[in-house]
CSV table of C-alpha atoms in Angstrom, one decimal:
chain,number,residue,atom,x,y,z
I,1,MET,CA,109.4,126.6,203.0
I,2,ARG,CA,106.5,124.6,201.8
I,3,ASN,CA,108.6,121.7,200.7
I,4,PHE,CA,110.3,121.4,204.1
I,5,LYS,CA,107.2,121.8,206.2
I,6,PRO,CA,106.1,118.1,206.3
I,7,SER,CA,109.6,116.9,207.2
I,8,PHE,CA,109.9,119.5,210.0
I,9,VAL,CA,106.5,118.6,211.5
I,10,LEU,CA,107.4,114.9,211.3
I,11,ALA,CA,110.7,115.5,213.2
I,12,VAL,CA,109.0,117.5,215.9
I,13,ALA,CA,106.4,114.8,216.3
I,14,LEU,CA,109.1,112.1,216.7
I,15,HIS,CA,110.9,114.2,219.3
I,16,LEU,CA,107.7,114.6,221.3
I,17,LEU,CA,107.0,110.9,221.1
I,18,ILE,CA,110.5,110.0,222.4
I,19,VAL,CA,110.1,112.5,225.4
I,20,LEU,CA,106.6,110.9,226.2
I,21,LEU,CA,108.1,107.4,226.1
I,22,PHE,CA,110.9,108.4,228.5
I,23,SER,CA,108.4,110.0,230.8
I,24,ILE,CA,106.2,107.0,230.9
I,25,SER,CA,109.2,104.7,231.6
I,26,PHE,CA,110.4,107.0,234.4
I,27,LEU,CA,107.0,107.0,236.0
I,28,SER,CA,106.7,103.2,235.7
I,29,ASP,CA,110.1,102.7,237.4
I,30,ARG,CA,109.2,105.1,240.2
I,31,ASP,CA,105.9,103.2,240.8
I,32,ASP,CA,107.8,99.9,240.8
I,33,ALA,CA,110.4,101.3,243.3
I,34,GLN,CA,107.6,102.7,245.5
I,35,THR,CA,105.5,99.6,245.5
I,36,ALA,CA,108.4,97.2,245.9
I,37,PRO,CA,107.9,95.3,249.2
I,38,PRO,CA,110.5,95.9,251.9
I,39,ALA,CA,112.9,93.2,252.8
I,40,GLU,CA,111.1,90.6,254.9
I,41,ILE,CA,112.6,88.8,257.9
I,42,ILE,CA,111.5,85.3,257.9
I,43,GLU,CA,110.7,84.3,261.4
I,44,ALA,CA,108.2,81.5,260.8
I,45,THR,CA,109.3,78.0,261.3
I,46,VAL,CA,106.2,76.3,259.7
I,47,LEU,CA,105.6,77.1,255.9
I,48,ASP,CA,102.5,76.6,253.9
I,49,GLY,CA,103.5,74.9,250.5
I,50,ALA,CA,100.7,76.4,248.6
I,51,ALA,CA,101.5,80.0,249.8
I,52,ILE,CA,105.2,79.5,248.9
I,53,ASP,CA,104.3,78.3,245.5
I,54,ALA,CA,102.0,81.2,244.9
I,55,GLU,CA,104.6,83.7,246.1
I,56,ALA,CA,107.2,82.2,243.9
I,57,GLU,CA,104.9,82.3,240.9
I,58,ARG,CA,104.0,85.9,241.6
I,59,LEU,CA,107.7,86.9,241.8
I,60,LYS,CA,108.4,85.1,238.6
I,61,GLN,CA,105.4,86.7,236.9
I,62,ASN,CA,106.5,90.1,238.1
I,63,GLU,CA,110.0,89.6,236.8
I,64,GLU,CA,108.7,88.4,233.4
I,65,ASN,CA,106.3,91.4,233.2
I,66,LYS,CA,109.2,93.8,234.0
I,67,ARG,CA,111.4,92.1,231.4
I,68,GLN,CA,108.7,92.3,228.8
I,69,ALA,CA,108.0,95.9,229.6
I,70,GLU,CA,111.7,96.8,229.4
I,71,THR,CA,112.0,94.9,226.0
I,72,ALA,CA,108.9,96.8,224.7
I,73,ARG,CA,110.3,100.1,225.9
I,74,GLN,CA,113.7,99.4,224.3
I,75,GLN,CA,111.9,98.4,221.1
I,76,GLN,CA,109.8,101.6,221.1
I,77,LEU,CA,113.0,103.7,221.7
I,78,GLU,CA,114.7,101.9,218.8
I,79,ASP,CA,111.7,102.4,216.5
I,80,ALA,CA,111.5,106.0,217.4
I,81,ARG,CA,115.2,106.5,216.8
I,82,LYS,CA,114.9,104.7,213.4
I,83,ALA,CA,111.9,106.8,212.5
I,84,GLU,CA,113.7,110.0,213.4
I,85,GLU,CA,116.7,109.0,211.4
I,86,GLN,CA,114.5,108.1,208.4
I,87,ALA,CA,112.7,111.5,208.7
I,88,LEU,CA,116.1,113.3,208.9
I,89,GLN,CA,117.3,111.3,205.8
I,90,GLN,CA,114.2,112.3,203.9
I,91,ALA,CA,114.6,115.9,204.9
I,92,LYS,CA,118.2,115.8,203.8
I,93,LYS,CA,117.3,114.2,200.4
I,94,GLN,CA,114.6,116.8,199.9
I,95,ARG,CA,117.0,119.6,200.7
I,96,VAL,CA,119.6,118.1,198.3
I,97,LEU,CA,117.0,117.9,195.6
I,98,GLU,CA,115.9,121.5,196.2
I,99,GLU,CA,119.5,122.7,196.0
I,100,GLN,CA,120.1,120.7,192.8
I,101,LYS,CA,116.9,122.1,191.2
I,102,ALA,CA,118.0,125.6,192.3
I,103,LEU,CA,121.4,125.1,190.7
I,104,GLU,CA,119.9,123.7,187.5
I,105,ALA,CA,117.5,126.7,187.3
I,106,ALA,CA,120.4,129.1,187.9
I,107,GLU,CA,122.5,127.4,185.2
I,108,LYS,CA,119.5,127.4,182.8
I,109,ARG,CA,119.0,131.2,183.4
I,110,LYS,CA,122.7,131.7,182.8
I,111,GLN,CA,122.6,129.8,179.5
I,112,GLU,CA,119.5,131.7,178.5
I,113,ALA,CA,121.2,135.0,179.3
I,114,LEU,CA,124.3,134.1,177.3
I,115,ALA,CA,122.2,132.9,174.4
I,116,GLU,CA,120.2,136.2,174.5
I,117,GLN,CA,123.4,138.3,174.7
I,118,LYS,CA,124.8,136.3,171.7
I,119,ARG,CA,121.6,136.8,169.8
I,120,GLN,CA,121.5,140.5,170.5
I,121,GLU,CA,125.1,140.8,169.3
I,122,GLN,CA,124.2,139.0,166.1
I,123,LEU,CA,121.2,141.3,165.7
I,124,ASP,CA,123.4,144.4,166.2
I,125,ALA,CA,125.9,143.2,163.7
I,126,LYS,CA,123.2,142.4,161.2
I,127,ARG,CA,121.6,145.8,161.8
I,128,ARG,CA,124.8,147.6,161.2
I,129,GLU,CA,125.4,145.7,158.0
I,130,GLU,CA,121.8,146.4,156.9
I,131,GLU,CA,122.3,150.1,157.7
I,132,LYS,CA,125.4,150.2,155.6
I,133,LYS,CA,123.6,148.5,152.7
I,134,LEU,CA,120.7,150.9,153.1
I,135,GLU,CA,122.9,153.9,152.9
I,136,GLU,CA,124.4,152.6,149.7
I,137,ALA,CA,120.9,151.8,148.5
I,138,LYS,CA,119.8,155.3,149.4
I,139,GLU,CA,122.4,156.8,147.1
I,140,ARG,CA,121.3,154.5,144.3
I,141,ARG,CA,117.7,155.2,145.0
I,142,ALA,CA,118.4,159.0,144.8
I,143,LEU,CA,119.7,158.5,141.3
I,144,GLU,CA,116.9,156.2,140.4
I,145,GLU,CA,114.3,158.7,141.8
I,146,LYS,CA,115.8,161.5,139.8
I,147,LYS,CA,115.5,159.3,136.6
I,148,ALA,CA,112.0,158.2,137.7
I,149,LYS,CA,110.9,161.8,138.2
I,150,GLU,CA,112.0,162.7,134.7
I,151,ALA,CA,110.4,159.6,133.3
I,152,ALA,CA,107.2,160.3,135.3
I,153,GLU,CA,107.0,163.9,134.0
I,154,LYS,CA,107.3,162.6,130.5
I,155,GLN,CA,104.8,159.9,131.2
I,156,LYS,CA,102.5,162.4,132.8
I,157,GLN,CA,102.5,164.6,129.7
I,158,ALA,CA,101.9,161.6,127.5
I,159,GLU,CA,99.1,160.5,129.7
I,160,LEU,CA,97.5,164.0,129.6
I,161,GLU,CA,97.6,164.0,125.8
I,162,LYS,CA,96.3,160.4,125.7
I,163,GLN,CA,93.5,161.4,128.1
I,164,LYS,CA,92.5,164.3,125.9
I,165,GLU,CA,92.4,162.0,122.9
I,166,LEU,CA,90.3,159.5,124.8
I,167,ALA,CA,88.0,162.3,125.9
I,168,GLU,CA,87.4,163.4,122.3
I,169,LYS,CA,86.8,159.8,121.2
I,170,GLN,CA,84.4,159.2,124.1
I,171,LYS,CA,82.5,162.4,123.2
I,172,GLN,CA,82.1,161.3,119.6
I,173,ALA,CA,81.1,157.8,120.7
I,174,GLU,CA,78.5,159.3,123.1
I,175,GLN,CA,76.9,161.2,120.3
I,176,GLU,CA,76.8,158.1,118.1
I,177,ARG,CA,75.2,156.1,120.9
I,178,GLN,CA,72.6,158.8,121.4
I,179,LYS,CA,71.6,158.5,117.7
I,180,GLU,CA,71.5,154.8,117.9
I,181,ALA,CA,69.3,155.1,121.0
I,182,GLU,CA,66.8,157.2,119.2
I,183,LYS,CA,66.5,154.7,116.4
I,184,GLN,CA,66.2,151.8,118.7
I,185,LYS,CA,63.6,153.7,120.7
I,186,GLN,CA,61.3,154.1,117.7
I,187,THR,CA,61.8,150.4,116.7
I,188,GLU,CA,61.0,149.3,120.2
I,189,LYS,CA,57.8,151.5,120.2
I,190,GLN,CA,56.5,149.8,117.0
I,191,LYS,CA,57.4,146.3,118.4
I,192,GLN,CA,55.5,147.2,121.6
I,193,GLN,CA,52.3,148.2,119.8
I,194,GLU,CA,52.4,144.9,117.8
I,195,ALA,CA,53.0,142.9,121.1
I,196,GLU,CA,50.1,144.6,122.8
I,197,ARG,CA,47.8,143.7,119.9
I,198,GLU,CA,48.9,140.1,120.0
I,199,ALA,CA,48.5,140.0,123.8
I,200,ARG,CA,44.9,141.1,123.5
I,201,LEU,CA,44.1,138.3,121.0
I,202,LYS,CA,45.9,135.8,123.2
I,203,GLU,CA,44.0,136.9,126.3
I,204,GLN,CA,40.6,136.3,124.5
I,205,LYS,CA,41.7,132.9,123.4
I,206,LEU,CA,42.9,132.0,126.9
I,207,ALA,CA,39.6,133.2,128.4
I,208,GLU,CA,37.6,130.8,126.1
I,209,GLU,CA,39.9,127.9,126.9
I,210,ALA,CA,39.6,128.6,130.7
I,211,LYS,CA,35.8,128.6,130.5
I,212,LEU,CA,35.8,125.2,128.7
I,213,LYS,CA,38.2,123.8,131.3
I,214,GLN,CA,36.0,125.0,134.2
I,215,GLN,CA,33.0,123.2,132.8
I,216,GLU,CA,35.0,120.0,132.4
I,217,ALA,CA,36.4,120.3,136.0
I,218,GLU,CA,32.9,120.7,137.5
I,219,ALA,CA,31.7,117.5,135.7
I,220,LYS,CA,34.7,115.6,137.0
I,221,LYS,CA,34.1,117.0,140.5
I,222,LEU,CA,30.5,115.7,140.6
I,223,GLU,CA,31.7,112.3,139.5
I,224,GLN,CA,34.4,112.1,142.1
I,225,GLU,CA,32.0,113.1,144.9
I,226,LYS,CA,29.7,110.3,143.9
I,227,LYS,CA,32.6,107.7,143.9
I,228,LEU,CA,33.8,109.0,147.3
I,229,GLN,CA,30.3,108.5,148.9
I,230,GLU,CA,30.2,104.9,147.6
I,231,GLN,CA,33.7,104.2,148.9
I,232,LYS,CA,32.9,105.7,152.3
I,233,ALA,CA,29.8,103.4,152.7
I,234,LEU,CA,31.9,100.3,151.9
I,235,GLU,CA,34.6,101.3,154.4
I,236,GLN,CA,32.0,101.8,157.2
I,237,LYS,CA,30.6,98.4,156.5
I,238,LYS,CA,34.1,96.8,156.6
I,239,LEU,CA,34.8,98.6,159.9
I,240,GLN,CA,31.7,97.3,161.6
I,241,GLN,CA,32.6,93.7,160.5
I,242,GLN,CA,36.2,94.1,161.9
I,243,LYS,CA,34.9,95.5,165.2
I,244,ALA,CA,32.6,92.5,165.6
I,245,GLU,CA,35.5,90.0,164.8
I,246,GLU,CA,37.8,91.8,167.3
I,247,ALA,CA,35.2,91.7,170.1
I,248,LYS,CA,34.8,88.0,169.5
I,249,ARG,CA,38.6,87.4,169.5
I,250,GLU,CA,39.0,89.4,172.7
I,251,GLU,CA,36.3,87.4,174.5
I,252,GLN,CA,38.0,84.1,173.6
I,253,ALA,CA,41.4,85.5,174.7
I,254,GLN,CA,39.9,86.4,178.1
I,255,GLN,CA,38.4,83.0,178.6
I,256,ALA,CA,41.7,81.3,177.7
I,257,LYS,CA,43.6,83.6,180.1
I,258,ALA,CA,41.3,82.9,183.0
I,259,GLU,CA,41.6,79.2,182.4
I,260,LYS,CA,45.4,79.4,182.4
I,261,GLU,CA,45.5,81.5,185.6
I,262,LYS,CA,43.3,79.0,187.4
I,263,GLN,CA,45.7,76.1,186.4
I,264,LEU,CA,48.7,78.1,187.5
I,265,ALA,CA,47.1,78.8,190.9
I,266,GLU,CA,46.4,75.1,191.4
I,267,GLU,CA,49.9,74.1,190.5
I,268,LYS,CA,51.4,76.8,192.8
I,269,ALA,CA,49.3,75.6,195.7
I,270,ARG,CA,50.4,72.0,195.2
I,271,ALA,CA,54.1,73.0,195.0
I,272,GLU,CA,53.8,75.2,198.2
I,273,LYS,CA,52.2,72.3,200.1
I,274,GLU,CA,55.0,69.8,199.0
I,275,LYS,CA,57.6,72.4,200.0
I,276,GLN,CA,56.2,72.9,203.5
I,277,ALA,CA,56.1,69.1,204.0
I,278,THR,CA,59.7,68.8,202.9
I,279,LEU,CA,60.9,71.6,205.2
I,280,ALA,CA,59.1,70.1,208.2
I,281,ALA,CA,60.7,66.7,207.6
I,282,GLU,CA,64.1,68.4,207.2
I,283,LYS,CA,63.7,70.4,210.5
I,284,ALA,CA,62.8,67.2,212.4
I,285,LYS,CA,65.8,65.4,211.1
I,286,GLN,CA,68.2,68.3,211.9
I,287,ALA,CA,66.8,68.5,215.5
I,288,ALA,CA,67.3,64.8,216.1
I,289,GLU,CA,70.9,65.0,214.7
I,290,ALA,CA,71.6,68.0,216.9
I,291,GLU,CA,70.3,66.3,220.0
I,292,ALA,CA,72.5,63.2,219.3
I,293,ARG,CA,75.6,65.4,218.7
I,294,ALA,CA,75.0,67.4,221.9
I,295,LYS,CA,74.7,64.2,224.0
I,296,ALA,CA,77.9,62.7,222.5
I,297,GLU,CA,79.8,66.0,223.1
I,298,LYS,CA,78.6,66.2,226.7
I,299,GLU,CA,79.8,62.7,227.4
I,300,ARG,CA,83.2,63.4,225.8
I,301,GLN,CA,83.6,66.7,227.8
I,302,ALA,CA,82.8,64.9,231.0
I,303,LYS,CA,85.5,62.2,230.3
I,304,LEU,CA,88.1,64.8,229.4
I,305,ALA,CA,87.4,66.8,232.5
I,306,ALA,CA,87.9,63.8,234.7
I,307,GLU,CA,91.2,62.9,233.0
I,308,LYS,CA,92.3,66.5,233.3
I,309,ALA,CA,91.4,66.8,237.0
I,310,GLU,CA,93.5,63.6,237.7
I,311,LYS,CA,96.5,64.9,235.8
I,312,GLU,CA,96.3,68.3,237.5
I,313,ARG,CA,96.1,66.7,240.9
I,314,GLN,CA,99.2,64.6,240.2
I,315,ALA,CA,101.1,67.6,238.8
I,316,ALA,CA,100.1,69.8,241.7
I,317,GLU,CA,101.5,67.3,244.2
I,318,ALA,CA,104.8,67.0,242.3
I,319,GLU,CA,105.1,70.7,241.8
I,320,ALA,CA,104.3,71.5,245.5
I,321,LYS,CA,107.2,69.2,246.5
I,322,ALA,CA,109.6,70.9,244.1
I,323,LYS,CA,108.5,74.4,245.0
I,324,ALA,CA,108.9,73.7,248.8
I,325,LYS,CA,112.5,72.6,248.2
I,326,ALA,CA,113.5,75.5,245.9
I,327,GLU,CA,111.6,78.4,247.6
I,328,ALA,CA,114.5,79.8,249.6
I,329,GLU,CA,116.9,79.6,246.6
I,330,ALA,CA,114.3,81.2,244.3
I,331,LYS,CA,113.7,84.1,246.7
I,332,ALA,CA,117.4,84.8,247.2
I,333,ARG,CA,118.2,84.5,243.5
I,334,ALA,CA,115.2,86.7,242.6
I,335,GLU,CA,116.2,89.4,245.1
I,336,LYS,CA,119.8,89.4,243.8
I,337,GLU,CA,118.7,89.6,240.2
I,338,ARG,CA,116.2,92.3,241.0
I,339,GLN,CA,118.9,94.5,242.6
I,340,ALA,CA,121.3,93.9,239.7
I,341,LYS,CA,118.6,94.7,237.2
I,342,LEU,CA,117.6,97.9,239.0
I,343,ALA,CA,121.3,99.0,239.0
I,344,ALA,CA,121.6,98.2,235.3
I,345,GLU,CA,118.3,99.9,234.5
I,346,ALA,CA,119.5,103.0,236.3
I,347,ALA,CA,122.8,103.1,234.4
I,348,ALA,CA,121.0,102.4,231.1
I,349,LYS,CA,118.5,105.1,231.8
I,350,ALA,CA,121.2,107.6,232.6
I,351,LYS,CA,123.1,106.7,229.4
I,352,ALA,CA,120.0,106.7,227.3
I,353,GLU,CA,119.0,110.1,228.7
I,354,GLN,CA,122.4,111.5,227.8
I,355,GLU,CA,122.3,110.1,224.3
I,356,ARG,CA,118.8,111.3,223.9
I,357,GLN,CA,119.7,114.8,225.0
I,358,ALA,CA,122.7,114.9,222.7
I,359,ALA,CA,120.8,113.5,219.7
I,360,GLU,CA,117.9,116.0,220.4
I,361,ALA,CA,120.4,118.9,220.6
I,362,ALA,CA,122.1,117.8,217.3
I,363,ALA,CA,118.7,117.3,215.7
I,364,LYS,CA,117.5,120.7,216.8
I,365,VAL,CA,120.7,122.4,215.4
I,366,LYS,CA,120.4,120.5,212.2
I,367,ALA,CA,116.6,121.2,211.9
I,368,GLU,CA,117.3,124.9,212.5
I,369,GLN,CA,120.0,124.9,209.9
I,370,GLU,CA,117.7,123.2,207.4
I,371,ARG,CA,114.9,125.6,208.3
I,372,GLN,CA,117.1,128.6,207.7
I,373,ALA,CA,118.2,127.1,204.4
I,374,ALA,CA,114.6,126.5,203.5
I,375,ILE,CA,113.7,130.0,204.4
I,376,ALA,CA,116.6,131.4,202.3
I,377,ALA,CA,115.6,129.1,199.3
I,378,ALA,CA,112.0,130.3,199.7
I,379,GLN,CA,113.1,133.9,199.8
I,380,LYS,CA,115.2,133.4,196.7
I,381,ALA,CA,112.4,131.7,194.9
I,382,GLU,CA,110.1,134.5,195.8
I,383,GLN,CA,112.6,137.1,194.6
I,384,GLU,CA,112.9,135.2,191.3
I,385,ARG,CA,109.2,135.0,191.0
I,386,GLN,CA,108.7,138.7,191.7
I,387,ALA,CA,111.5,139.4,189.1
I,388,ALA,CA,109.8,137.2,186.6
I,389,GLU,CA,106.4,138.9,187.2
I,390,ALA,CA,108.1,142.3,186.9
I,391,ALA,CA,109.7,141.3,183.6
I,392,ALA,CA,106.4,139.9,182.3
I,393,LYS,CA,104.6,143.1,183.4
I,394,ALA,CA,107.3,145.2,181.7
I,395,GLU,CA,107.0,143.2,178.5
I,396,GLN,CA,103.2,143.6,178.5
I,397,GLU,CA,103.5,147.3,179.0
I,398,ARG,CA,106.1,147.4,176.2
I,399,LEU,CA,103.9,145.5,173.9
I,400,ALA,CA,100.9,147.7,174.7
I,401,ALA,CA,103.0,150.8,174.1
I,402,ALA,CA,104.3,149.3,170.9
I,403,ALA,CA,100.8,148.6,169.7
I,404,ALA,CA,99.7,152.2,170.5
I,405,GLU,CA,102.8,153.6,168.8
I,406,GLU,CA,102.2,151.3,165.8
I,407,ALA,CA,98.6,152.5,165.5
I,408,ARG,CA,99.7,156.2,165.8
I,409,LEU,CA,102.4,155.7,163.1
I,410,ASN,CA,100.1,153.9,160.8
I,411,ASN,CA,97.6,156.8,160.9
I,412,LEU,CA,100.4,159.3,160.3
I,413,ILE,CA,101.8,157.3,157.4
I,414,LYS,CA,98.3,157.0,155.9
I,415,SER,CA,97.6,160.7,156.3
I,416,LYS,CA,101.0,161.8,154.9
I,417,THR,CA,100.9,159.5,151.9
I,418,GLU,CA,97.3,160.4,151.0
I,419,GLY,CA,98.1,164.0,151.4
I,420,ALA,CA,100.9,163.7,148.9
I,421,TRP,CA,98.7,161.9,146.4
I,422,ILE,CA,97.6,163.7,143.2
I,423,ARG,CA,94.4,162.2,141.7
I,424,PRO,CA,94.8,161.2,138.1
I,425,MET,CA,92.3,162.6,135.6
I,426,GLY,CA,89.4,160.2,135.1
I,427,ALA,CA,90.3,158.1,138.1
I,428,ALA,CA,87.3,156.2,139.5
I,429,GLN,CA,86.1,156.5,143.1
I,430,GLY,CA,86.9,153.8,145.7
I,431,LEU,CA,90.0,152.3,144.1
I,432,LYS,CA,92.5,150.5,146.4
I,433,CYS,CA,95.9,149.0,146.0
I,434,THR,CA,98.6,147.5,148.3
I,435,ILE,CA,102.1,148.9,148.2
I,436,GLN,CA,105.2,147.2,149.6
I,437,VAL,CA,107.3,150.0,151.2
I,438,LYS,CA,111.0,149.7,152.2
I,439,LEU,CA,112.3,152.3,154.7
I,440,LEU,CA,115.7,153.4,156.1
I,441,PRO,CA,116.0,153.9,159.9
I,442,SER,CA,115.7,157.7,159.1
I,443,GLY,CA,112.2,157.1,157.6
I,444,ASP,CA,113.4,157.7,154.0
I,445,VAL,CA,111.6,155.6,151.4
I,446,MET,CA,114.1,153.3,149.8
I,447,ASP,CA,111.5,151.6,147.5
I,448,ALA,CA,107.7,151.5,146.9
I,449,VAL,CA,106.2,148.8,144.7
I,450,VAL,CA,102.6,147.9,144.1
I,451,VAL,CA,102.1,144.2,145.1
I,452,GLY,CA,98.2,144.3,145.0
I,453,SER,CA,96.9,146.2,142.0
I,454,SER,CA,93.7,148.1,141.9
I,455,GLY,CA,93.1,147.2,138.3
I,456,ASP,CA,94.0,150.7,137.1
I,457,PRO,CA,97.7,151.1,136.2
I,458,ILE,CA,97.5,154.9,136.3
I,459,PHE,CA,96.1,154.8,139.8
I,460,ASP,CA,98.8,152.3,140.9
I,461,ARG,CA,101.6,154.5,139.6
I,462,SER,CA,100.1,157.6,141.3
I,463,ALA,CA,100.0,155.7,144.6
I,464,GLU,CA,103.7,154.7,144.3
I,465,ASN,CA,104.6,158.3,143.5
I,466,ALA,CA,102.6,159.5,146.5
I,467,VAL,CA,104.5,157.2,148.8
I,468,ARG,CA,107.9,158.3,147.4
I,469,LYS,CA,106.8,162.0,147.5
I,470,ALA,CA,105.8,161.6,151.2
I,471,SER,CA,109.4,160.5,152.2
I,472,PRO,CA,110.6,160.6,154.9
I,473,LEU,CA,107.8,158.8,156.6
I,474,PRO,CA,107.4,158.8,160.4
I,475,VAL,CA,109.2,155.8,162.1
I,476,PRO,CA,109.4,154.6,165.7
I,477,GLN,CA,112.4,155.4,168.0
I,478,ASP,CA,112.4,151.8,169.1
I,479,LYS,CA,114.8,150.0,166.7
I,480,ILE,CA,113.4,146.6,167.5
I,481,LEU,CA,109.9,147.8,166.5
I,482,PHE,CA,111.3,149.5,163.4
I,483,ASN,CA,113.1,146.3,162.3
I,484,GLN,CA,110.0,144.1,163.0
I,485,LYS,CA,107.3,146.3,161.5
I,486,TYR,CA,108.6,149.2,159.4
I,487,ARG,CA,111.8,148.2,157.6
I,488,VAL,CA,109.6,146.4,155.0
I,489,PHE,CA,105.8,146.6,155.3
I,490,ASN,CA,102.7,146.6,153.1
I,491,LEU,CA,100.6,149.8,152.9
I,492,SER,CA,97.0,149.6,152.0
I,493,PHE,CA,96.5,152.8,149.9
I,494,LYS,CA,92.8,153.8,149.6
I,495,PRO,CA,92.4,157.6,149.5
I,496,GLU,CA,88.9,158.9,150.5
């Protein structure tokens, strides 16, 4: 509706303008008809030539004015008609463009819907194929897990034996370190006593050297103070001399400045005086020239007026004779033409009124159709906008729900995997590793591999075993979310 509003307003304005013009024309014709003089009966036998000429001129001027008024009115009607046609053409073009845009938008939405349907079909086919592969992989994984469990048990026994051996070795090494520490402690004690004795001797030597340096520094300080006083006296003397020289230079500069200002003032006064004299001479010259031109113009105008008066007198005499002869013919012809013109105007007005009413009715019907079409297009656009907003809102709600679901599942997976973890003997606190987990849609763990090691192979293997032991893991009901986030994901394993 917004796109058609300017065209509709323009069409209404043009209709109002045409009605106003017809009203003005009708009122003008009525005034002419009411003020038209009645038929006169000429009874005089003696006619005044000047009055006849004036009457003929008046009738001629009235006819010319009527003709010009009619021409202007016809031109205004033609301009209004053209403007209305142009406005209707613009509205039609605008409507065609809107329809074309609506068709293009519908086609685009249709293509997008087909593309989305095709993509969904491809995703479904791919998902079915992946599920089939995952089922096969699940069977293979079951066999591998069985083998892995047996190997893990063997490895666990080996690790326990190895840990016992390491503990014995560490105990022996700790005892040896303690013995070495006792020996090293006694050695360090002896070294400390010798260092303390050497430090006392060194402090005495440093104290004597510091005393000598202090005496030398005091002597140097006295000498420097003496030099500074001498230097300060010389600087004061130099400053006094510089001040005297600067005062002398400043006085000379002021004298030169005053002399220069005096010369400039004298030159300025002379220049101003010469300028005033030149201006006075120029004004006097211009006044004399203007007076001469005015006198010559006055003489010329007088001569032209005399010549014009003579010509006008001769023309008036000739024209009076011609007018006296043609007055009766002019009056009869003028009356006949006036009657014919009035009849033609009445017929033209009737025809124009009929055409105007028909055009106005057609324009109203067309404008109403276009308005209804515009309203329908606007309603359709509003429905599409509301549908788009609803879809966007639904998508936002889905994303928010997915984020909440993802956070909930992550906490459950973390809790379940850490609950299935068995701390290895001797494992340090605060270890962390990253495990890449592959799941089936049922939540069963298909594979768990450390991709970011903690630095402790035993801890890494225990983390992998914990993930496999926690199978099946909680997964979302939404297949799209599962495919995007949980089919293959990285788990940060850091048990507290």
